[in-house]
Amino acid sequence: MNVKEIIAKRVAKELHDGDVVNLGIGLPTMVANYIPADMDVTFQSENGFVGLGPAPEADNVDMDLVNAGGQPVTAIPGAAFFDSAVSFSIIRGGHVDVTVLGALQVDEKGNLANWMIPGKMVPGMGGAMDLVVGAKKVIISMTHTAKGKAKILKECNLPLTAAGQINMIITEMAVMEQTDKGLVLTEINPEYTVEEVQAATEATLIISDDLKKMDIA
Amino acid sequence: MNVKEIIAKRVAKELHDGDVVNLGIGLPTMVANYIPADMDVTFQSENGFVGLGPAPEADNVDMDLVNAGGQPVTAIPGAAFFDSAVSFSIIRGGHVDVTVLGALQVDEKGNLANWMIPGKMVPGMGGAMDLVVGAKKVIISMTHTAKGKAKILKECNLPLTAAGQINMIITEMAVMEQTDKGLVLTEINPEYTVEEVQAATEATLIISDDLKKMDIA
Amino acid sequence: MNKIKTLEEAMSHIEDGMSIMIGGFMACGTPEKFMDALVEKGVKDLTIIANDGGFPDRGLGKLIVNKQVKRLVASHVGLNPEVGNQMNTGELDCELVPQGTLAEQIRAGGNGLGGILTPTGVGTVVEDGKEKIELDGKMYLLEKAIKADIALIGGSIVDKKGNVYYNKSTKNFNPLMATAADLVIVGAEKIVEVGEINANDVMTPALFVDYIVEV
Amino acid sequence: MNKIKTLEEAMSHIEDGMSIMIGGFMACGTPEKFMDALVEKGVKDLTIIANDGGFPDRGLGKLIVNKQVKRLVASHVGLNPEVGNQMNTGELDCELVPQGTLAEQIRAGGNGLGGILTPTGVGTVVEDGKEKIELDGKMYLLEKAIKADIALIGGSIVDKKGNVYYNKSTKNFNPLMATAADLVIVGAEKIVEVGEINANDVMTPALFVDYIVEV
């Protein structure tokens, strides 16, 4: 598997039967490909529906039915459409079980920065600030570093998306859980050593007594 | 006409083509009987719809369709049902043109008391507090006195429904408009003298220079 | 995940002392069979959050007549004289809330807001004990969000996944309460297959619903 | 009261310097013909309130490319690079707002609330200049209601009275904005007779709509 596939497949293992899940644009979207067929996971799209299905065939595109990136999608039987206030009632109200987002930076206090680089790129936060505050579980899925530079820091220096809301970070190198004591390394890609993971991470990792191997096949 | 008919007919003259109107339970309900057939007035029912029609025939009752008093009603073509939050979005948001309510007491500062008599009767305010704050025009329709006692006071002594929100008071004796200067008597039932109306009113009435006669036929 | 339960299964989650939101407006849209089941079950010391006090023989009024309610939060109790009686004897603690405020408080509870600022009730006893905030020259009351342990709502058509469609004026507080309780139980007049309710017309998405009981 | 107008009649109410809410999400649900008409009309110095900055060639993005917008209040502008460009040159004042907060602010504007208390944005730059209120140990931002002069919304089916039905994900901000502007103009994909939309399924009641334009 390539890096993105390793991450997406591992994130999928965090989802449970009956979960309502919001997947961010980009890498997180791929998580949907790894849900077991017999598991009932409902995807929420913050532009206004639950029951997001796969992309349509080219000859079956309905421009009244798009995802939060404005791209045509489909809806599964039992889907429901609603307005943006209801959409964020679901999100902010704690009715989303898991949100999976990318990040520019995260830190050992559970902070997240993913919506702007001052003077350079200001896409806006979209629904991310609400998702991170509202979802029961916040999973950051991203490559471990960016062009060799650490993204998992002692303290974010980009403007925050939210303070202290991250529960889990999943990269191609490792799985880390946010705890009161700090960031705990719970799983590691067997192609790397603990030392290598720590070297690619600015934050200090607490090594779990029960450190497991990530499935990379 | 009897007292209630005089009042209801006079209130109806305050309504205009295109108005959205909420009528309180009791006397205000009778206002609907005096709307000209060619006038498009939409009635809002705070339990959750616009397009309130008349009471149904006995053999055509639908208990899924009731008014704010829990009584079966009908809906006209073009009606719309919604939940209580939307209902009060309409009311509090200023989308109701006229609300017509009864009163226990009103006063010359535009205050209204109509939801409780301490130690005696506590029906609750229902939607009245929102209606009085939110509607563009608040008309109080009531008998001028209660068992010979004034209801239009210098100052209400019952718990208020809202402070300073009344625009107009219509009774069987007179029509009064709330202004910055106080309560102005603008119309009078020709069966009474100004002195008689004032005698039945504790508040000091300012007599309009253009005092008109109420239509009581 | 089979959400469809028997009346007994669903009601087994309701215990003494719980807070319960009950949908409906003057009993219209209230799941009447749930009221009867609670009377029979005899759970007591309940806190009930609802639009009104129902009628003595219809809607949640039955629970009050049967003295199962310790506290009632509602906007109107005039059609059930037993509420006034029990308030006078001190058996029932009744908090009266403006209807639009109650709707917003429940909605806020369900959607993660701490509260809302409303002009309703300013200058009345409703403002007692509440924070007043002036914005752009207008005064508002800070009304806090409300949640409950249980929501009992009535749905006209419910699919097996839990999507709910409300007929006519049965909607009222039901969709709001469906968002604001730890456990949401829908009394369904009619249960249909998934997909039979047009996705555009779903009024309460299934994710809010825990159990469905045919009533 | 005939609410049905020509495109020209409806657009004649839009003037330089006005604040305009534009429905839609990444152009889905945005009345595209209204965007084209505004570009042609050339009104300028507009304040636009919308979910996003659209695309350069689709949705409200066209107005930005044509430099008709002085101020943009939106949650996401990443798909229209022209927004970033004009922010950098100082031509465009862009306020970025969390999407859920924006939805609630517009809703509050339409329903007479002064504002809402949300946990979203606490601990971020979003809280700058805003009142923070702690309730029951949790911190919230006081986000104020927003209104506008005009709302331009897209409706899939609209009856001649102005009742609106939105198809699929075209709903988004449209029903919220329909409540929060002095003048509400709906671009209707299809106009039907009064009564053809089931009263249960009306998504924006006609009372919110001033003008209907077939688009």
Short mmCIF file of N, CA and C in Angstrom, two decimals, chain D residues 19-108:
data_model
loop_
_atom_site.label_atom_id
_atom_site.label_comp_id
_atom_site.label_asym_id
_atom_site.label_seq_id
_atom_site.Cartn_x
_atom_site.Cartn_y
_atom_site.Cartn_z
N SER D 19 -25.86 45.18 1.33
CA SER D 19 -25.42 43.89 1.85
C SER D 19 -26.35 42.82 1.29
N ILE D 20 -25.76 41.78 0.76
CA ILE D 20 -26.53 40.73 0.08
C ILE D 20 -26.13 39.36 0.58
N MET D 21 -27.10 38.60 1.04
CA MET D 21 -26.86 37.19 1.35
C MET D 21 -27.11 36.39 0.07
N ILE D 22 -26.20 35.51 -0.24
CA ILE D 22 -26.35 34.68 -1.44
C ILE D 22 -26.32 33.21 -1.03
N GLY D 23 -27.44 32.53 -1.28
CA GLY D 23 -27.57 31.13 -0.91
C GLY D 23 -26.69 30.25 -1.76
N GLY D 24 -26.51 29.02 -1.30
CA GLY D 24 -25.71 28.06 -2.04
C GLY D 24 -24.47 27.64 -1.30
N PHE D 25 -23.91 26.55 -1.77
CA PHE D 25 -22.69 25.97 -1.16
C PHE D 25 -21.81 25.55 -2.31
N MET D 26 -20.70 26.21 -2.47
CA MET D 26 -19.83 25.97 -3.64
C MET D 26 -20.68 26.00 -4.92
N ALA D 27 -21.51 27.01 -5.02
CA ALA D 27 -22.37 27.27 -6.19
C ALA D 27 -23.57 26.34 -6.31
N CYS D 28 -23.63 25.27 -5.53
CA CYS D 28 -24.80 24.38 -5.56
C CYS D 28 -25.93 25.03 -4.78
N GLY D 29 -27.02 25.35 -5.49
CA GLY D 29 -28.12 26.04 -4.83
C GLY D 29 -28.05 27.56 -4.98
N THR D 30 -26.99 28.03 -5.60
CA THR D 30 -26.89 29.47 -5.87
C THR D 30 -27.66 29.80 -7.15
N PRO D 31 -28.50 30.84 -7.13
CA PRO D 31 -29.22 31.21 -8.35
C PRO D 31 -28.25 31.86 -9.35
N GLU D 32 -27.74 31.03 -10.26
CA GLU D 32 -26.66 31.46 -11.16
C GLU D 32 -27.08 32.64 -12.05
N LYS D 33 -28.34 32.66 -12.45
CA LYS D 33 -28.79 33.77 -13.32
C LYS D 33 -28.76 35.11 -12.60
N PHE D 34 -28.95 35.06 -11.28
CA PHE D 34 -28.86 36.31 -10.51
C PHE D 34 -27.42 36.81 -10.50
N MET D 35 -26.48 35.86 -10.43
CA MET D 35 -25.07 36.25 -10.44
C MET D 35 -24.74 36.93 -11.77
N ASP D 36 -25.16 36.29 -12.86
CA ASP D 36 -24.90 36.86 -14.18
C ASP D 36 -25.55 38.24 -14.33
N ALA D 37 -26.77 38.36 -13.81
CA ALA D 37 -27.47 39.64 -13.92
C ALA D 37 -26.75 40.73 -13.13
N LEU D 38 -26.21 40.37 -11.98
CA LEU D 38 -25.51 41.37 -11.16
C LEU D 38 -24.19 41.78 -11.82
N VAL D 39 -23.53 40.81 -12.46
CA VAL D 39 -22.30 41.14 -13.19
C VAL D 39 -22.64 42.12 -14.31
N GLU D 40 -23.71 41.82 -15.03
CA GLU D 40 -24.11 42.69 -16.14
C GLU D 40 -24.52 44.08 -15.64
N LYS D 41 -25.26 44.10 -14.55
CA LYS D 41 -25.75 45.35 -13.97
C LYS D 41 -24.57 46.18 -13.43
N GLY D 42 -23.54 45.50 -12.95
CA GLY D 42 -22.34 46.21 -12.51
C GLY D 42 -22.44 46.91 -11.16
N VAL D 43 -23.44 46.56 -10.33
CA VAL D 43 -23.49 47.17 -8.99
C VAL D 43 -22.20 46.86 -8.26
N LYS D 44 -21.75 47.83 -7.44
CA LYS D 44 -20.44 47.64 -6.81
C LYS D 44 -20.47 47.95 -5.31
N ASP D 45 -19.30 47.81 -4.68
CA ASP D 45 -19.15 48.04 -3.25
C ASP D 45 -20.11 47.17 -2.43
N LEU D 46 -20.36 45.98 -2.91
CA LEU D 46 -21.31 45.10 -2.22
C LEU D 46 -20.65 44.43 -1.01
N THR D 47 -21.47 44.19 0.00
CA THR D 47 -21.07 43.29 1.08
C THR D 47 -21.80 41.98 0.83
N ILE D 48 -21.04 40.92 0.64
CA ILE D 48 -21.65 39.62 0.36
C ILE D 48 -21.50 38.71 1.58
N ILE D 49 -22.59 38.10 1.96
CA ILE D 49 -22.58 37.12 3.06
C ILE D 49 -22.97 35.78 2.45
N ALA D 50 -22.08 34.82 2.54
CA ALA D 50 -22.33 33.54 1.88
C ALA D 50 -21.46 32.47 2.51
N ASN D 51 -21.79 31.21 2.24
CA ASN D 51 -20.97 30.14 2.79
C ASN D 51 -19.52 30.21 2.34
N ASP D 52 -19.33 30.56 1.04
CA ASP D 52 -17.99 30.46 0.46
C ASP D 52 -17.80 31.50 -0.63
N GLY D 53 -16.62 31.49 -1.23
CA GLY D 53 -16.31 32.44 -2.29
C GLY D 53 -16.61 31.94 -3.68
N GLY D 54 -17.30 30.79 -3.76
CA GLY D 54 -17.65 30.23 -5.06
C GLY D 54 -16.43 29.85 -5.87
N PHE D 55 -16.62 29.71 -7.15
CA PHE D 55 -15.53 29.45 -8.09
C PHE D 55 -15.36 30.71 -8.94
N PRO D 56 -14.19 30.88 -9.57
CA PRO D 56 -14.00 32.09 -10.38
C PRO D 56 -15.07 32.24 -11.47
N ASP D 57 -15.56 31.11 -11.98
CA ASP D 57 -16.51 31.17 -13.09
C ASP D 57 -17.88 30.61 -12.74
N ARG D 58 -18.12 30.42 -11.43
CA ARG D 58 -19.41 29.85 -11.05
C ARG D 58 -19.81 30.35 -9.67
N GLY D 59 -21.11 30.61 -9.51
CA GLY D 59 -21.58 31.10 -8.23
C GLY D 59 -21.16 32.54 -8.02
N LEU D 60 -21.15 32.97 -6.75
CA LEU D 60 -20.88 34.37 -6.44
C LEU D 60 -19.43 34.76 -6.74
N GLY D 61 -18.60 33.76 -7.04
CA GLY D 61 -17.21 34.05 -7.39
C GLY D 61 -17.10 35.03 -8.54
N LYS D 62 -18.06 34.97 -9.46
CA LYS D 62 -18.06 35.89 -10.60
C LYS D 62 -18.07 37.35 -10.15
N LEU D 63 -18.81 37.63 -9.09
CA LEU D 63 -18.91 39.02 -8.60
C LEU D 63 -17.56 39.48 -8.06
N ILE D 64 -16.82 38.54 -7.49
CA ILE D 64 -15.52 38.89 -6.93
C ILE D 64 -14.51 39.12 -8.06
N VAL D 65 -14.52 38.20 -9.02
CA VAL D 65 -13.64 38.37 -10.19
C VAL D 65 -13.91 39.73 -10.86
N ASN D 66 -15.16 40.11 -10.90
CA ASN D 66 -15.55 41.38 -11.55
C ASN D 66 -15.38 42.59 -10.61
N LYS D 67 -14.77 42.35 -9.44
CA LYS D 67 -14.45 43.42 -8.47
C LYS D 67 -15.66 44.25 -8.04
N GLN D 68 -16.76 43.56 -7.80
CA GLN D 68 -17.97 44.27 -7.35
C GLN D 68 -18.16 44.16 -5.84
N VAL D 69 -17.27 43.40 -5.20
CA VAL D 69 -17.46 43.10 -3.78
C VAL D 69 -16.41 43.84 -2.94
N LYS D 70 -16.91 44.58 -1.96
CA LYS D 70 -16.04 45.32 -1.06
C LYS D 70 -15.70 44.46 0.15
N ARG D 71 -16.70 43.69 0.57
CA ARG D 71 -16.53 42.91 1.80
C ARG D 71 -17.20 41.55 1.61
N LEU D 72 -16.50 40.51 2.04
CA LEU D 72 -17.04 39.16 1.94
C LEU D 72 -17.01 38.52 3.32
N VAL D 73 -18.16 38.02 3.74
CA VAL D 73 -18.23 37.26 5.00
C VAL D 73 -18.55 35.83 4.59
N ALA D 74 -17.63 34.91 4.86
CA ALA D 74 -17.79 33.54 4.38
C ALA D 74 -16.96 32.59 5.24
N SER D 75 -17.20 31.30 5.06
CA SER D 75 -16.46 30.31 5.87
C SER D 75 -15.30 29.70 5.11
N HIS D 76 -15.36 29.74 3.77
CA HIS D 76 -14.34 29.06 2.99
C HIS D 76 -14.17 29.77 1.65
N VAL D 77 -12.93 30.08 1.29
CA VAL D 77 -12.70 30.81 0.04
C VAL D 77 -11.61 30.13 -0.79
N GLY D 78 -11.29 28.89 -0.46
CA GLY D 78 -10.16 28.19 -1.06
C GLY D 78 -10.35 27.83 -2.52
N LEU D 79 -11.59 27.76 -3.00
CA LEU D 79 -11.80 27.32 -4.38
C LEU D 79 -11.91 28.50 -5.35
N ASN D 80 -11.72 29.69 -4.85
CA ASN D 80 -11.70 30.88 -5.72
C ASN D 80 -10.45 31.69 -5.40
N PRO D 81 -9.34 31.44 -6.12
CA PRO D 81 -8.06 32.09 -5.81
C PRO D 81 -8.15 33.61 -5.87
N GLU D 82 -9.12 34.12 -6.62
CA GLU D 82 -9.27 35.57 -6.75
C GLU D 82 -9.58 36.23 -5.40
N VAL D 83 -10.21 35.50 -4.51
CA VAL D 83 -10.48 36.05 -3.17
C VAL D 83 -9.16 36.33 -2.46
N GLY D 84 -8.27 35.32 -2.45
CA GLY D 84 -6.96 35.49 -1.83
C GLY D 84 -6.19 36.63 -2.46
N ASN D 85 -6.21 36.68 -3.79
CA ASN D 85 -5.50 37.75 -4.50
C ASN D 85 -5.98 39.12 -4.06
N GLN D 86 -7.29 39.31 -4.04
CA GLN D 86 -7.84 40.63 -3.70
C GLN D 86 -7.68 40.94 -2.21
N MET D 87 -7.60 39.89 -1.39
CA MET D 87 -7.30 40.12 0.04
C MET D 87 -5.88 40.67 0.16
N ASN D 88 -4.96 40.06 -0.59
CA ASN D 88 -3.55 40.47 -0.51
C ASN D 88 -3.35 41.90 -1.01
N THR D 89 -4.09 42.29 -2.05
CA THR D 89 -3.93 43.65 -2.58
C THR D 89 -4.74 44.66 -1.77
N GLY D 90 -5.54 44.16 -0.85
CA GLY D 90 -6.33 45.08 -0.03
C GLY D 90 -7.62 45.53 -0.70
N GLU D 91 -7.91 44.98 -1.87
CA GLU D 91 -9.15 45.37 -2.56
C GLU D 91 -10.39 44.79 -1.90
N LEU D 92 -10.19 43.63 -1.26
CA LEU D 92 -11.34 42.92 -0.67
C LEU D 92 -11.10 42.71 0.82
N ASP D 93 -12.09 43.09 1.58
CA ASP D 93 -12.08 42.84 3.02
C ASP D 93 -12.84 41.53 3.24
N CYS D 94 -12.14 40.51 3.69
CA CYS D 94 -12.77 39.20 3.83
C CYS D 94 -12.75 38.74 5.28
N GLU D 95 -13.94 38.53 5.83
CA GLU D 95 -14.03 38.00 7.20
C GLU D 95 -14.38 36.52 7.13
N LEU D 96 -13.49 35.70 7.67
CA LEU D 96 -13.73 34.26 7.67
C LEU D 96 -14.42 33.84 8.97
N VAL D 97 -15.49 33.10 8.84
CA VAL D 97 -16.34 32.71 9.97
C VAL D 97 -16.54 31.20 9.93
N PRO D 98 -16.45 30.52 11.07
CA PRO D 98 -16.75 29.08 11.05
C PRO D 98 -18.15 28.83 10.48
N GLN D 99 -18.26 27.80 9.65
CA GLN D 99 -19.49 27.58 8.90
C GLN D 99 -20.74 27.43 9.79
N GLY D 100 -20.59 26.70 10.87
CA GLY D 100 -21.73 26.51 11.77
C GLY D 100 -22.10 27.79 12.48
N THR D 101 -21.11 28.58 12.78
CA THR D 101 -21.38 29.88 13.41
C THR D 101 -22.10 30.80 12.43
N LEU D 102 -21.64 30.81 11.19
CA LEU D 102 -22.28 31.65 10.17
C LEU D 102 -23.75 31.25 9.99
N ALA D 103 -24.00 29.95 9.95
CA ALA D 103 -25.38 29.47 9.81
C ALA D 103 -26.24 29.95 10.98
N GLU D 104 -25.70 29.86 12.19
CA GLU D 104 -26.46 30.29 13.37
C GLU D 104 -26.64 31.80 13.42
N GLN D 105 -25.63 32.55 12.97
CA GLN D 105 -25.74 34.01 12.99
C GLN D 105 -26.83 34.49 12.04
N ILE D 106 -26.89 33.85 10.88
CA ILE D 106 -27.93 34.21 9.90
C ILE D 106 -29.29 33.80 10.43
N ARG D 107 -29.36 32.59 10.97
CA ARG D 107 -30.62 32.13 11.56
C ARG D 107 -31.08 33.07 12.67
N ALA D 108 -30.14 33.47 13.53
CA ALA D 108 -30.48 34.38 14.63
C ALA D 108 -30.99 35.71 14.08
#
